[in-house]
CSV table of C-alpha atoms and ligand atoms in Angstrom, one decimal:
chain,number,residue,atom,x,y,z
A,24,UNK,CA,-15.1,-24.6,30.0
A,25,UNK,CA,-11.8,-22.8,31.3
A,26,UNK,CA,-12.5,-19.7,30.1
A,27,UNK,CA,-15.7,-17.3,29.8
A,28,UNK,CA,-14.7,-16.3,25.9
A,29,UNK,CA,-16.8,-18.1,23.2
A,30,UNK,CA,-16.3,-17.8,19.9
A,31,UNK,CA,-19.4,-17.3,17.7
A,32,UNK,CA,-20.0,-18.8,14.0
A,33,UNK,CA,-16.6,-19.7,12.3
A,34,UNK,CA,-13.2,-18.4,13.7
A,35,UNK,CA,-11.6,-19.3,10.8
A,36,UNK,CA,-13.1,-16.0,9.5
A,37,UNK,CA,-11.2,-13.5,12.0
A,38,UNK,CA,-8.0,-13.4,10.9
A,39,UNK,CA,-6.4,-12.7,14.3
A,40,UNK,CA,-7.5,-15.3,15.8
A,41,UNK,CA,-6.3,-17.8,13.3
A,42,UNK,CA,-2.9,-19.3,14.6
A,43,UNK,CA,0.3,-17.6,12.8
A,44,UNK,CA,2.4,-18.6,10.4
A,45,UNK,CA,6.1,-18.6,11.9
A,46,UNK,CA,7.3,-18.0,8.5
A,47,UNK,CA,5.2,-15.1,7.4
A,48,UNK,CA,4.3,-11.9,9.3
A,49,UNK,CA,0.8,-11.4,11.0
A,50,UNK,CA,1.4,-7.9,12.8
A,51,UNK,CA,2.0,-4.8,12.1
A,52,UNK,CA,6.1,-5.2,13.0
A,53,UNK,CA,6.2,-8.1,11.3
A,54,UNK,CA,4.9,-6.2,8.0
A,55,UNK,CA,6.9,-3.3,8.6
A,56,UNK,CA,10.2,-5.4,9.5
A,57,UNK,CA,9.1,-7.0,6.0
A,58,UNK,CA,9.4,-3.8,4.4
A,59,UNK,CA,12.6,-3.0,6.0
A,60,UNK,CA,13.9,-6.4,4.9
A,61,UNK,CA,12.9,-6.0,1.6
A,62,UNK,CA,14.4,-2.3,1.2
A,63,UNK,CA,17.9,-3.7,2.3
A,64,UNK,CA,17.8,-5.7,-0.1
A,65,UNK,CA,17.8,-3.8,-3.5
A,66,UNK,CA,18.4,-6.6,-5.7
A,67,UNK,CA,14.9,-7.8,-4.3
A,68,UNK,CA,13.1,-5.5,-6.1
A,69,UNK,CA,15.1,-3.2,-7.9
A,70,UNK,CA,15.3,-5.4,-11.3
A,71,UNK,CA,11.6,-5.8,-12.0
A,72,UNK,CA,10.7,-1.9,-11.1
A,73,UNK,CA,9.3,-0.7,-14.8
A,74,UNK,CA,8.0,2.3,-15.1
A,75,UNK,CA,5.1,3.3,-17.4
A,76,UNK,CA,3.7,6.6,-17.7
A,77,UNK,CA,0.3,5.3,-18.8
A,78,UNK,CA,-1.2,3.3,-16.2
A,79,UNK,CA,0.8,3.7,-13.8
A,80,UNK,CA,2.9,0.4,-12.9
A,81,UNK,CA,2.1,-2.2,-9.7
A,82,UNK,CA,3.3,-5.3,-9.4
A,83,UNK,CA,2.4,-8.6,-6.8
A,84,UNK,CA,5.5,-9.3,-5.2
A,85,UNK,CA,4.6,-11.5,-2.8
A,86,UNK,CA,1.7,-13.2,-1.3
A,87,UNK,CA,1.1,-14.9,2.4
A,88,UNK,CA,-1.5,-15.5,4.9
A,89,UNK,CA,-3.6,-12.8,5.5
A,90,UNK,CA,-1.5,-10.5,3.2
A,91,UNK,CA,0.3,-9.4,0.1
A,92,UNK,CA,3.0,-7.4,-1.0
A,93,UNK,CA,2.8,-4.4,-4.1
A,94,UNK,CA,5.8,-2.8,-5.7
A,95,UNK,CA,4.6,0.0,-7.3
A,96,UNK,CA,6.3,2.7,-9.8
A,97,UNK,CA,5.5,6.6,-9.7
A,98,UNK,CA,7.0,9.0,-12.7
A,99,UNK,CA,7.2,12.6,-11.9
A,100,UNK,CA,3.7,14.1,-12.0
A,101,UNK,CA,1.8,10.6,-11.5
A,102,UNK,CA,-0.2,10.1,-8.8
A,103,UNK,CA,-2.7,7.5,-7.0
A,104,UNK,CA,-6.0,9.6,-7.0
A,105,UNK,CA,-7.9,10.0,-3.5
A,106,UNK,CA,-8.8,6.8,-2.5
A,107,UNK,CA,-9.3,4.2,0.3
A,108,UNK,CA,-8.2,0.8,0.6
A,109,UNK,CA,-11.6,-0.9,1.6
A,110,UNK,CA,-11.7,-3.1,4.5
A,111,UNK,CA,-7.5,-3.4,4.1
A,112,UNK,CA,-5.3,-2.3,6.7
A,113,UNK,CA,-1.4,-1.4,5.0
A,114,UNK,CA,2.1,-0.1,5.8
A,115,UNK,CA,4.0,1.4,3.2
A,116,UNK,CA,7.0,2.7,2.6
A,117,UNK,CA,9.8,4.4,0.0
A,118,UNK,CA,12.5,2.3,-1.8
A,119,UNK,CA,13.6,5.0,-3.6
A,120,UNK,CA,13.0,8.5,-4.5
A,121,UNK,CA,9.9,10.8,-2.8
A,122,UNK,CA,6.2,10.8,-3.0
A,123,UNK,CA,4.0,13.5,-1.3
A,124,UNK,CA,0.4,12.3,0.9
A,125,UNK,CA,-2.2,14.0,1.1
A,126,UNK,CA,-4.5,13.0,4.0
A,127,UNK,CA,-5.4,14.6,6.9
A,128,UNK,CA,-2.5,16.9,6.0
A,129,UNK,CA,0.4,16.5,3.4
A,130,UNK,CA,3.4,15.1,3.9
A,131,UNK,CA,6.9,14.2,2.2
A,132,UNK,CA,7.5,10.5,2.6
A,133,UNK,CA,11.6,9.4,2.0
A,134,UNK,CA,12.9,6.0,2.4
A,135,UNK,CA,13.5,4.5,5.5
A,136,UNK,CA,9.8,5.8,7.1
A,137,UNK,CA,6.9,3.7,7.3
A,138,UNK,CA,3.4,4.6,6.9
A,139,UNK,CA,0.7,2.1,8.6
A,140,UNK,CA,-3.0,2.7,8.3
A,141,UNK,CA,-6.3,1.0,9.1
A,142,UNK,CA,-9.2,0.3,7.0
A,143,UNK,CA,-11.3,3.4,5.6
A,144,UNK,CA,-7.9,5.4,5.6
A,145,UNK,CA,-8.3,8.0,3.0
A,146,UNK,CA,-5.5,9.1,1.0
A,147,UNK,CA,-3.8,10.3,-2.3
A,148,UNK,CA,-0.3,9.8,-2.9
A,149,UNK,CA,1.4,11.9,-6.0
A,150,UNK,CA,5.1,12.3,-7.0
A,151,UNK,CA,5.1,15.6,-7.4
A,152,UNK,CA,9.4,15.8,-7.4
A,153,UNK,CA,11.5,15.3,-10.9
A,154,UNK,CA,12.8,11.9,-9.9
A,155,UNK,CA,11.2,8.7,-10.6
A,156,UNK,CA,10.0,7.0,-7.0
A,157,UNK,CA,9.5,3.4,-5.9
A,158,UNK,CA,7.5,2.6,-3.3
A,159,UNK,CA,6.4,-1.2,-1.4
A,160,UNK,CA,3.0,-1.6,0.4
A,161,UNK,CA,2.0,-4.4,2.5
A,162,UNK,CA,-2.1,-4.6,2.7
A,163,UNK,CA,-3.8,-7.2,5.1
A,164,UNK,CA,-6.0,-9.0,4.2
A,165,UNK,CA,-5.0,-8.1,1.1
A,166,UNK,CA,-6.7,-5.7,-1.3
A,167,UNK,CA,-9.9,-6.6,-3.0
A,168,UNK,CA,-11.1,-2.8,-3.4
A,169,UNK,CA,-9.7,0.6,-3.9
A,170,UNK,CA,-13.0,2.8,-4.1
A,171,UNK,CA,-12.0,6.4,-5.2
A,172,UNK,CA,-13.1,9.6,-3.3
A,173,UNK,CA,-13.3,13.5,-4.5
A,174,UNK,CA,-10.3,14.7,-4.9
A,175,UNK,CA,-9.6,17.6,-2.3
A,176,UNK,CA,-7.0,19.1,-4.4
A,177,UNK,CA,-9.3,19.0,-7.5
A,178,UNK,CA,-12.7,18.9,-6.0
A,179,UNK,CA,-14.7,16.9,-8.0
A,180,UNK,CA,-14.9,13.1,-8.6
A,181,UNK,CA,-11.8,11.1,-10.2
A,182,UNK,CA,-14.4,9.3,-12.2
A,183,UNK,CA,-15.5,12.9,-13.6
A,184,UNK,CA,-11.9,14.1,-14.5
A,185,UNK,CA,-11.2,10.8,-16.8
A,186,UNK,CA,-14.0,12.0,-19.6
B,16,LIG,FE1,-3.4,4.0,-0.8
């Protein structure tokens, strides 16, 4: 053998060190230079956007390797509830309008900045401006759980707050 790295059980079960696809993204600049791609180009996205004030909207936009894409809609006062993203990492961004997160800290996000996080991230993203917002999230692999946490602006579990 040429080299003193084995692989152990199937390595068709860690992603990385699958071969890439040259036509879809497998890194974090590839995902975020999907992103950018995809907010340059309004006419992308912009005519299936909906926006529903009960749930709030989401849509599949795309699917790959490893990853999928999620248009989501966010009316004034709506917001995602504190939450992680199970073993997913993500990057995501604005298309249009502002959102406020609430992690460790709060921060505005505005189109044209990215937002990449790693699995067990722990978040809650609200639109708490007067404009609708449109955002675009990237989760790899893609996202088979979204367990909810206390809220730390309400304190008490989401679960609790829907009775
Ligand atoms: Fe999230």
């Amino acid at each position: 053998m040429n080299s003193d790295v084995e692989i152990a059980g199937d390595p068709l079960a860690v992603q990385h060190l699958m071969p890439s696809d040259p036509g879809h993204p497998a890194t974090v600049s590839g995902y975020a230079g999907l992103l950018r791609g995809l907010a340059a180009d309004r006419s992308a996205w912009a005519p299936l956007v909906r926006y529903d004030p009960e749930p709030r909207w989401y849509h599949r936009l795309r699917s790959g390797p490893g990853y999928e894409v999620w248009l989501l809609s966010w009316l004034p006062g709506q917001g995602s509830g504190r939450h992680d993203h199970g073993p997913s990492s993500g990057v995501f961004g604005l298309l249009q309008g502002e959102l406020t997160e609430h992690g460790a800290g709060s921060r505005t996000l505005r189109p044209g900045a990215l937002r990449v996080f790693g699995p067990g991230y722990v978040h809650e993203v609200v639109n708490d401006g007067l404009e609708p917002a449109v955002s675009a999230h990237v989760y790899a692999p893609g996202l088979t759980s979204m367990p909810m946490h206390c809220s730390a602006r309400e304190g008490r579990p989401r679960e609790a707050l829907a009775r």
